[in-house]
């Protein structure tokens, strides 16, 4: 937690924002402000009504790119911390307002689908367009973005691009960075920049990637253009296998990918993780799930190729209808969040995840080392009710491991993060880095993986640092996200 560097008081910040945009776009409701001070990293404390961090001065709802420009110019001139947000599904603290009297800049009212282009196969949308709405609109026209994160019912386009999101069909369609064609953003100080839509270019470094994944630490993304694909669900093929272990399942995924097949879904679950997702058929085994889609001939060829590969791997076949049922219930909407809140309050029970990436050759070592450390070094290991992992996004050179840990909470709500979540998260991150992997695959650095940002990037960190210094010289953008706070900044809170 850090002190405000602005010469303006909290009241002056609010009055200045109201003068810019009008009172109807500036929210100072006490409950809304408390809830805006955290994201889902602090879901347990927030469900108990605990909000210990600095409470923002205001939530400002932009209705246009010019609104965003005016807000950032005001914030830059007065050195006010700004935390941009859209769908509010962040899980790593990226939306926390760790600086006093911050402005939360909400883009959810910028919710227009601007153009669907079925010839050039693109769609352009403002940052606040819900992904679910965009997909429903496209599918009615026989199209899809191919992007389907678990947060799809709630996520919005700006946040998906800002956090380098990935969807459940990534093995075929790629991550959001593979889908973005062009975008518009506003820089600190209010400058509006637009990266034009072209199929490809070799005009210097790919400047899209300065903004994709910036987590609100460099700019506010206001508009995005992404690719679209033909939507052909009638051709989907569903495959499932029971295997002896997660490493055995991942070995099968590797064979699929390096053979040149691109199913939309390719997942392997450890025995522990499979038991919670596939309890009706897992039977204590690890589970592999594959979905092939696209044109009929490609889907059928992918199905045949996967079957041929798994014919060489000891397994038991799963009824495809069971996999299809699982596929139809992947996403996490408000109903499941509400149910999770009830369980947290009624049972003092919680589940979290930490996702990392690793080369194929390191999968087994990473899985085994994390499981061993969590079971033997974590002081509250006896409270773990489930510890497992799955691979859900694979590439020619490796895969991700999504570690999942559920636990009963035997401490005061305020202590849950430091007693459980942070030490378990640290074990996963430390082991991934030790073995040469990445500390984060798709959730973003947020504010809780910044202690490892320097180790993650090594000598290349200077490239990341120059972006911050050049684009945000006054340091107003989402302090503490991606970029570690300087020790002097936190001195007043210690």
Coordinates of C-alpha atoms in Angstrom, one line a residue:
X1 CA 0.0 0.0 0.0
X2 CA 1.4 3.4 -1.0
X3 CA 0.5 7.0 -0.4
X4 CA -1.0 9.3 -2.9
X5 CA 1.5 11.5 -4.7
X6 CA -1.2 14.0 -5.8
X7 CA -1.4 17.5 -4.4
X8 CA -5.2 17.2 -4.7
X9 CA -7.3 16.0 -1.8
X10 CA -9.8 13.2 -2.2
X11 CA -12.6 15.7 -2.4
X12 CA -10.8 17.7 -5.0
X13 CA -10.2 14.6 -7.2
X14 CA -13.9 13.8 -7.1
X15 CA -15.0 17.3 -7.9
X16 CA -12.5 17.5 -10.7
X17 CA -13.8 14.3 -12.3
X18 CA -17.4 15.5 -11.9
X19 CA -16.5 18.7 -13.7
X20 CA -14.9 16.8 -16.5
X21 CA -17.7 14.2 -17.1
X22 CA -20.7 15.0 -15.0
X23 CA -21.9 13.5 -11.7
X24 CA -23.7 10.6 -13.4
X25 CA -20.4 9.1 -14.6
X26 CA -18.6 9.4 -11.2
X27 CA -19.6 6.9 -8.5
X28 CA -18.6 7.5 -4.9
X29 CA -21.0 5.0 -3.3
X30 CA -19.2 3.6 -0.2
X31 CA -20.0 0.0 -1.0
X32 CA -19.1 0.2 -4.6
X33 CA -15.8 1.8 -3.7
X34 CA -14.9 -0.9 -1.2
X35 CA -15.7 -3.6 -3.7
X36 CA -13.6 -1.8 -6.4
X37 CA -10.6 -1.9 -4.2
X38 CA -9.9 -5.6 -4.8
X39 CA -10.4 -8.3 -7.4
X40 CA -10.9 -12.1 -7.1
X41 CA -7.5 -12.7 -5.5
X42 CA -9.1 -11.4 -2.3
X43 CA -12.4 -13.2 -2.8
X44 CA -12.4 -14.7 0.7
X45 CA -11.7 -11.5 2.6
X46 CA -14.2 -9.6 0.5
X47 CA -17.0 -12.0 1.0
X48 CA -16.5 -11.4 4.7
X49 CA -16.7 -7.7 4.2
X50 CA -13.0 -7.1 4.8
X51 CA -11.4 -4.4 2.7
X52 CA -8.1 -3.4 4.2
X53 CA -6.4 -1.7 1.2
X54 CA -6.8 1.9 0.2
X55 CA -10.3 2.6 -1.0
X56 CA -10.4 4.5 -4.3
X57 CA -11.6 8.1 -4.5
X58 CA -14.0 7.3 -7.3
X59 CA -15.1 4.9 -10.0
X60 CA -15.4 6.8 -13.2
X61 CA -17.5 5.3 -16.0
X62 CA -16.2 6.3 -19.4
X63 CA -18.7 6.4 -22.3
X64 CA -16.2 7.1 -25.1
X65 CA -12.5 7.2 -26.0
X66 CA -12.6 10.9 -25.5
X67 CA -13.8 10.4 -21.9
X68 CA -10.9 8.0 -21.3
X69 CA -8.5 10.6 -22.8
X70 CA -9.9 13.4 -20.5
X71 CA -9.6 11.2 -17.4
X72 CA -6.0 10.2 -18.1
X73 CA -5.0 13.7 -18.9
X74 CA -6.5 14.9 -15.6
X75 CA -4.8 12.0 -13.7
X76 CA -1.5 12.6 -15.3
X77 CA -1.5 16.3 -14.7
X78 CA -2.3 15.7 -11.0
X79 CA -0.3 12.5 -10.5
X80 CA -3.3 10.3 -9.5
X81 CA -3.0 6.5 -9.7
X82 CA -5.5 5.0 -12.3
X83 CA -6.7 1.4 -12.2
X84 CA -8.5 0.5 -15.5
X85 CA -11.1 -2.3 -15.5
X86 CA -13.8 -3.7 -17.7
X87 CA -15.3 -7.2 -16.9
X88 CA -13.8 -7.4 -13.4
X89 CA -12.8 -11.1 -13.7
X90 CA -9.1 -10.5 -12.8
X91 CA -7.6 -13.0 -10.3
X92 CA -4.1 -11.8 -9.6
X93 CA -4.7 -8.5 -7.8
X94 CA -4.3 -6.4 -11.0
X95 CA -7.5 -4.5 -10.1
X96 CA -6.5 -3.7 -6.5
X97 CA -6.1 -0.1 -5.6
X98 CA -2.9 -0.2 -3.6
X99 CA -2.4 3.6 -3.8
X100 CA -4.4 6.0 -1.8
X101 CA -7.1 8.0 -3.6
X102 CA -6.9 6.1 -6.8
X103 CA -9.3 6.5 -9.7
X104 CA -10.9 3.3 -11.0
X105 CA -11.5 3.8 -14.7
X106 CA -14.4 1.6 -15.8
X107 CA -14.9 1.0 -19.5
X108 CA -17.9 -1.3 -19.3
X109 CA -20.3 1.4 -20.7
X110 CA -18.2 1.5 -23.9
X111 CA -20.2 -1.5 -25.1
X112 CA -20.8 -1.1 -28.8
X113 CA -20.0 -3.8 -31.4
X114 CA -18.8 -1.4 -34.1
X115 CA -18.4 -3.6 -37.2
X116 CA -18.7 -7.3 -38.2
X117 CA -16.8 -7.9 -41.5
X118 CA -17.5 -11.4 -42.9
X119 CA -15.4 -10.7 -46.0
X120 CA -12.1 -9.8 -44.2
X121 CA -13.1 -12.0 -41.3
X122 CA -12.8 -9.4 -38.5
X123 CA -15.0 -7.9 -35.8
X124 CA -14.4 -4.6 -34.1
X125 CA -15.7 -3.9 -30.6
X126 CA -15.4 -1.3 -27.9
X127 CA -13.6 -2.4 -24.7
X128 CA -16.8 -2.9 -22.6
X129 CA -18.4 -5.4 -25.0
X130 CA -19.1 -8.6 -23.1
X131 CA -17.5 -11.6 -24.8
X132 CA -20.6 -13.7 -24.4
X133 CA -22.7 -11.0 -26.2
X134 CA -20.1 -10.8 -29.0
X135 CA -20.0 -14.5 -29.4
X136 CA -23.8 -14.8 -29.4
X137 CA -24.0 -12.1 -32.1
X138 CA -21.4 -13.7 -34.2
X139 CA -22.7 -17.2 -33.9
X140 CA -26.1 -16.1 -35.2
X141 CA -24.2 -15.2 -38.4
X142 CA -22.3 -18.5 -38.5
X143 CA -19.1 -17.0 -37.1
X144 CA -17.0 -17.1 -33.9
X145 CA -14.0 -15.5 -32.3
X146 CA -12.8 -18.9 -31.2
X147 CA -12.1 -17.3 -27.8
X148 CA -13.7 -19.0 -24.9
X149 CA -12.1 -18.5 -21.4
X150 CA -13.9 -19.9 -18.4
X151 CA -14.9 -16.3 -17.6
X152 CA -16.7 -15.9 -20.9
X153 CA -20.2 -15.1 -19.4
X154 CA -18.6 -12.1 -17.5
X155 CA -15.4 -11.0 -19.3
X156 CA -15.3 -8.0 -21.6
X157 CA -13.1 -7.4 -24.6
X158 CA -10.7 -4.7 -23.2
X159 CA -9.8 -6.7 -20.2
X160 CA -9.3 -9.9 -22.2
X161 CA -6.7 -8.1 -24.4
X162 CA -5.1 -6.2 -21.5
X163 CA -4.5 -9.4 -19.6
X164 CA -3.3 -11.6 -22.5
X165 CA -6.2 -13.9 -22.0
X166 CA -6.4 -17.4 -23.4
X167 CA -9.5 -19.5 -24.2
X168 CA -10.4 -23.1 -23.8
X169 CA -10.1 -23.7 -27.5
X170 CA -6.6 -22.2 -27.7
X171 CA -4.9 -25.3 -29.3
X172 CA -6.8 -24.5 -32.5
X173 CA -7.4 -20.7 -32.4
X174 CA -4.5 -19.5 -30.2
X175 CA -4.5 -17.0 -27.4
X176 CA -5.9 -13.5 -27.6
X177 CA -2.6 -12.3 -28.9
X178 CA -3.0 -14.5 -31.9
X179 CA -6.5 -13.1 -32.6
X180 CA -6.0 -9.3 -32.2
X181 CA -5.6 -7.6 -35.6
X182 CA -5.5 -4.0 -34.5
X183 CA -6.6 -1.9 -31.6
X184 CA -7.1 1.6 -30.1
X185 CA -5.7 2.8 -26.8
X186 CA -5.2 5.9 -24.7
X187 CA -1.8 6.6 -23.2
X188 CA -1.1 8.4 -19.9
X189 CA -1.6 12.1 -20.6
X190 CA -4.5 11.4 -22.9
X191 CA -2.9 10.7 -26.3
X192 CA -5.1 8.4 -28.4
X193 CA -3.2 5.8 -30.5
X194 CA -4.5 3.4 -33.1
X195 CA -2.8 0.3 -34.5
X196 CA -4.4 -0.3 -37.9
X197 CA -5.9 -3.6 -39.1
X198 CA -3.6 -5.4 -41.5
X199 CA -3.1 -9.2 -42.0
X200 CA 0.7 -8.9 -41.3
X201 CA 3.5 -6.4 -41.6
X202 CA 7.3 -6.2 -41.2
X203 CA 7.4 -2.5 -40.4
X204 CA 9.6 -2.8 -37.3
X205 CA 8.7 -4.6 -34.0
X206 CA 5.1 -5.7 -33.7
X207 CA 3.7 -2.7 -31.7
X208 CA 0.4 -4.6 -30.9
X209 CA 2.4 -6.4 -28.2
X210 CA 3.3 -3.2 -26.4
X211 CA -0.4 -3.0 -25.5
X212 CA -1.6 -6.6 -25.5
X213 CA -1.0 -7.8 -21.9
X214 CA -0.1 -4.4 -20.5
X215 CA -2.6 -5.0 -17.6
X216 CA -3.4 -1.3 -17.4
X217 CA 0.1 -0.5 -16.4
X218 CA 0.9 1.3 -19.7
X219 CA -2.4 2.4 -21.3
X220 CA -6.1 1.9 -21.5
X221 CA -7.3 -0.3 -24.4
X222 CA -10.6 1.3 -25.7
X223 CA -11.3 -0.7 -28.9
X224 CA -10.2 -4.0 -30.4
X225 CA -10.4 -5.8 -33.7
X226 CA -10.1 -9.5 -33.7
X227 CA -10.2 -12.3 -36.2
X228 CA -13.4 -14.3 -36.7
X229 CA -13.8 -17.9 -37.9
X230 CA -16.6 -20.0 -39.3
X231 CA -18.7 -21.6 -36.6
X232 CA -19.4 -25.3 -37.3
X233 CA -20.4 -27.0 -34.1
X234 CA -22.2 -29.8 -36.0
X235 CA -18.7 -31.2 -36.9
X236 CA -17.4 -31.4 -33.3
X237 CA -15.9 -34.7 -32.2
X238 CA -15.5 -35.6 -28.5
X239 CA -12.8 -37.9 -27.2
X240 CA -11.9 -39.0 -23.7
X241 CA -9.3 -41.4 -22.2
X242 CA -8.5 -42.7 -18.7
X243 CA -4.7 -43.0 -18.2
X244 CA -2.4 -43.8 -15.4
X245 CA -1.0 -40.3 -14.5
X246 CA -0.9 -36.7 -15.5
X247 CA 2.6 -37.1 -17.1
X248 CA 1.3 -40.0 -19.2
X249 CA -1.6 -37.9 -20.3
X250 CA 0.6 -34.9 -21.2
X251 CA 2.9 -37.3 -23.2
X252 CA -0.2 -38.1 -25.3
X253 CA -1.0 -34.4 -25.7
X254 CA 2.6 -33.9 -26.9
X255 CA 2.3 -36.7 -29.5
X256 CA -0.9 -35.0 -30.8
X257 CA 0.6 -31.6 -31.2
X258 CA 4.0 -32.5 -32.6
X259 CA 2.3 -34.8 -35.1
X260 CA 0.6 -31.7 -36.5
X261 CA -2.9 -32.0 -35.2
X262 CA -4.8 -29.0 -33.8
X263 CA -7.8 -30.0 -31.8
X264 CA -9.6 -27.1 -30.2
X265 CA -9.4 -28.7 -26.7
X266 CA -6.5 -30.9 -25.6
X267 CA -6.4 -31.4 -21.8
X268 CA -4.9 -33.8 -19.3
X269 CA -6.0 -33.9 -15.6
X270 CA -4.1 -35.5 -12.7
X271 CA -6.0 -38.1 -10.7
X272 CA -6.8 -35.6 -8.0
X273 CA -8.0 -32.9 -10.3
X274 CA -10.0 -35.4 -12.5
X275 CA -11.8 -36.6 -9.4
X276 CA -13.5 -33.2 -9.0
X277 CA -14.4 -32.6 -12.7
X278 CA -15.2 -36.2 -13.8
X279 CA -16.2 -38.0 -10.6
X280 CA -18.9 -40.0 -12.4
X281 CA -16.3 -41.8 -14.6
X282 CA -12.7 -41.0 -13.6
X283 CA -12.5 -43.9 -11.2
X284 CA -9.2 -42.7 -9.6
X285 CA -7.5 -42.3 -13.0
X286 CA -6.0 -39.3 -14.8
X287 CA -8.2 -38.1 -17.6
X288 CA -7.4 -36.8 -21.1
X289 CA -10.0 -34.8 -23.0
X290 CA -9.8 -33.9 -26.7
X291 CA -12.3 -32.0 -28.9
X292 CA -11.8 -31.7 -32.6
X293 CA -13.7 -29.0 -34.6
X294 CA -13.7 -27.1 -37.9
X295 CA -14.6 -28.3 -41.4
X296 CA -16.0 -31.9 -41.3
X297 CA -13.0 -33.4 -43.0
X298 CA -10.5 -31.8 -40.7
X299 CA -12.5 -32.7 -37.6
X300 CA -12.8 -36.3 -38.7
X301 CA -9.1 -36.5 -39.6
X302 CA -8.1 -35.0 -36.2
X303 CA -10.3 -37.6 -34.5
X304 CA -8.8 -40.4 -36.4
X305 CA -5.2 -39.2 -35.7
X306 CA -5.9 -38.8 -32.0
X307 CA -7.4 -42.3 -31.8
X308 CA -4.3 -43.7 -33.6
X309 CA -2.0 -42.0 -31.1
X310 CA -3.9 -43.2 -28.1
X311 CA -4.0 -46.7 -29.5
X312 CA -0.3 -46.8 -28.5
X313 CA -0.9 -45.5 -25.0
X314 CA -2.4 -47.7 -22.2
X315 CA -5.9 -46.3 -21.6
X316 CA -9.6 -46.8 -21.1
X317 CA -11.9 -45.1 -23.6
X318 CA -14.6 -42.7 -22.2
X319 CA -18.0 -42.4 -23.7
X320 CA -18.0 -39.4 -26.1
X321 CA -21.4 -38.3 -24.7
X322 CA -19.8 -37.8 -21.3
X323 CA -17.2 -35.5 -22.8
X324 CA -19.8 -33.6 -24.7
X325 CA -21.8 -32.9 -21.5
X326 CA -18.6 -31.7 -19.8
X327 CA -17.9 -29.5 -22.8
X328 CA -21.3 -27.9 -22.6
X329 CA -20.7 -26.8 -19.0
X330 CA -17.3 -25.3 -19.0
X331 CA -17.9 -21.7 -18.2
X332 CA -18.0 -19.8 -14.9
X333 CA -20.8 -17.3 -14.7
X334 CA -22.4 -15.2 -11.9
X335 CA -24.4 -18.2 -10.7
X336 CA -21.2 -20.2 -9.9
X337 CA -19.6 -17.2 -8.3
X338 CA -22.6 -16.7 -6.1
X339 CA -22.5 -20.4 -5.1
X340 CA -18.8 -20.2 -4.4
X341 CA -19.5 -17.2 -2.1
X342 CA -22.1 -19.2 -0.2
X343 CA -19.7 -22.1 0.3
X344 CA -17.0 -19.8 1.5
X345 CA -19.3 -18.4 4.2
X346 CA -21.0 -21.6 5.2
X347 CA -18.0 -24.0 5.1
X348 CA -14.9 -21.9 5.4
X349 CA -13.6 -23.7 2.3
X350 CA -11.9 -22.3 -0.7
X351 CA -10.2 -23.2 -4.0
X352 CA -7.6 -21.3 -5.9
X353 CA -5.3 -21.9 -8.9
X354 CA -1.9 -20.9 -10.1
X355 CA -1.0 -21.5 -13.8
X356 CA 2.5 -21.6 -15.3
X357 CA 4.1 -22.9 -18.5
X358 CA 7.0 -25.3 -19.1
X359 CA 8.7 -27.1 -22.0
X360 CA 7.5 -30.7 -22.6
X361 CA 10.7 -32.1 -21.1
X362 CA 10.1 -30.3 -17.8
X363 CA 6.4 -31.3 -17.2
X364 CA 7.0 -34.3 -14.9
X365 CA 9.7 -32.6 -12.8
X366 CA 7.5 -29.5 -12.3
X367 CA 4.4 -31.5 -11.4
X368 CA 6.2 -33.7 -9.0
X369 CA 8.2 -31.0 -7.3
X370 CA 5.2 -28.8 -6.7
X371 CA 3.2 -31.7 -5.3
X372 CA 6.1 -32.7 -3.1
X373 CA 6.8 -29.2 -1.7
X374 CA 3.1 -28.4 -1.1
X375 CA 2.6 -31.7 0.8
X376 CA 5.8 -31.5 2.8
X377 CA 6.8 -27.8 3.2
X378 CA 3.5 -26.0 3.3
X379 CA 2.8 -25.5 7.0
X380 CA -1.0 -26.0 6.6
X381 CA -0.8 -29.1 4.3
X382 CA -3.2 -30.9 6.6
X383 CA -5.9 -28.4 5.6
X384 CA -5.6 -29.3 1.9
X385 CA -8.7 -31.1 0.6
X386 CA -7.4 -31.4 -3.0
X387 CA -4.1 -30.8 -4.6
X388 CA -3.8 -31.5 -8.3
X389 CA -3.1 -30.0 -11.8
X390 CA -4.1 -30.1 -15.4
X391 CA -2.6 -29.2 -18.7
X392 CA -5.1 -27.2 -20.8
X393 CA -3.1 -25.2 -23.4
X394 CA -0.4 -26.8 -25.5
X395 CA 2.2 -25.7 -28.1
X396 CA 4.8 -27.2 -30.3
X397 CA 7.4 -26.7 -27.6
X398 CA 5.5 -27.3 -24.4
X399 CA 2.4 -26.8 -22.3
X400 CA 0.9 -25.1 -19.3
X401 CA 0.3 -26.6 -15.9
X402 CA -2.7 -25.3 -14.0
X403 CA -2.2 -26.2 -10.4
X404 CA -5.4 -26.4 -8.4
X405 CA -5.6 -26.4 -4.6
X406 CA -8.6 -26.5 -2.3
X407 CA -8.4 -26.2 1.4
X408 CA -10.4 -25.8 4.7
X409 CA -9.6 -22.5 6.3
X410 CA -8.5 -22.8 10.0
X411 CA -7.6 -19.1 10.6
X412 CA -9.3 -15.7 10.8
X413 CA -10.6 -14.6 7.4
X414 CA -8.1 -11.7 7.2
X415 CA -5.2 -14.2 7.5
X416 CA -6.3 -16.6 4.7
X417 CA -4.2 -15.0 2.0
X418 CA -0.9 -15.0 3.9
X419 CA -1.6 -18.4 5.6
X420 CA -2.8 -20.3 2.5
X421 CA -2.9 -18.6 -0.9
X422 CA 0.3 -16.7 -1.0
X423 CA 2.6 -19.6 0.1
X424 CA 1.0 -22.1 -2.2
X425 CA 1.2 -19.7 -5.1
X426 CA 4.8 -19.0 -4.3
X427 CA 5.7 -22.8 -4.4
X428 CA 4.3 -23.1 -7.9
X429 CA 5.9 -19.9 -9.2
X430 CA 9.3 -20.8 -7.7
X431 CA 9.3 -24.3 -9.1
X432 CA 8.3 -23.1 -12.6
X433 CA 11.1 -20.5 -12.6
X434 CA 13.7 -23.0 -11.2
X435 CA 13.0 -25.4 -14.0
X436 CA 13.1 -22.8 -16.7
X437 CA 9.4 -22.2 -17.2
X438 CA 7.3 -19.0 -17.0
X439 CA 5.8 -17.9 -13.7
X440 CA 2.4 -17.2 -15.4
X441 CA 0.7 -18.6 -18.5
X442 CA -2.4 -16.4 -18.9
X443 CA -3.7 -14.8 -15.7
X444 CA -1.3 -12.0 -15.8
X445 CA 1.3 -10.8 -13.2
X446 CA -1.2 -8.6 -11.4
X447 CA 0.2 -7.4 -8.0
X448 CA 1.0 -10.8 -6.5
X449 CA 3.6 -12.1 -8.9
X450 CA 5.6 -8.9 -9.2
X451 CA 8.2 -10.2 -6.6
X452 CA 9.3 -12.5 -9.4
X453 CA 9.1 -10.1 -12.4
X454 CA 12.8 -9.5 -12.5
X455 CA 13.6 -13.3 -12.3
X456 CA 11.0 -14.0 -15.0
X457 CA 12.5 -11.6 -17.5
X458 CA 16.2 -11.6 -16.5
X459 CA 18.4 -9.4 -18.6
X460 CA 15.4 -8.6 -20.9
X461 CA 13.7 -6.7 -18.1
X462 CA 15.3 -3.5 -19.3
X463 CA 13.1 -3.7 -22.4
X464 CA 10.0 -3.9 -20.2
X465 CA 11.2 -1.1 -18.0
X466 CA 11.9 1.3 -20.9
X467 CA 8.2 0.9 -21.9
X468 CA 7.1 2.1 -18.5
X469 CA 9.5 5.0 -18.3
X470 CA 8.7 6.1 -21.8
X471 CA 4.9 5.7 -21.9
X472 CA 4.1 6.5 -18.2
X473 CA 6.9 8.8 -17.0
X474 CA 4.8 10.1 -14.1
X475 CA 3.9 6.5 -13.0
X476 CA 0.2 7.0 -12.8
X477 CA -0.9 3.7 -14.4
X478 CA -1.9 0.9 -12.1
X479 CA 1.0 1.1 -9.7
X480 CA 2.4 -2.2 -8.5
X481 CA 1.0 -4.2 -11.5
X482 CA 3.7 -6.0 -13.6
X483 CA 6.3 -3.5 -12.3
X484 CA 7.5 -4.1 -8.7
X485 CA 7.0 -1.1 -6.5
X486 CA 10.2 0.6 -5.4
X487 CA 11.1 0.0 -1.8
X488 CA 10.8 3.7 -1.0
X489 CA 7.2 3.7 -2.2
X490 CA 6.1 1.1 0.3
X491 CA 8.0 2.6 3.3
X492 CA 5.0 4.5 4.6
X493 CA 2.9 1.3 4.8
X494 CA 5.4 -0.8 6.7

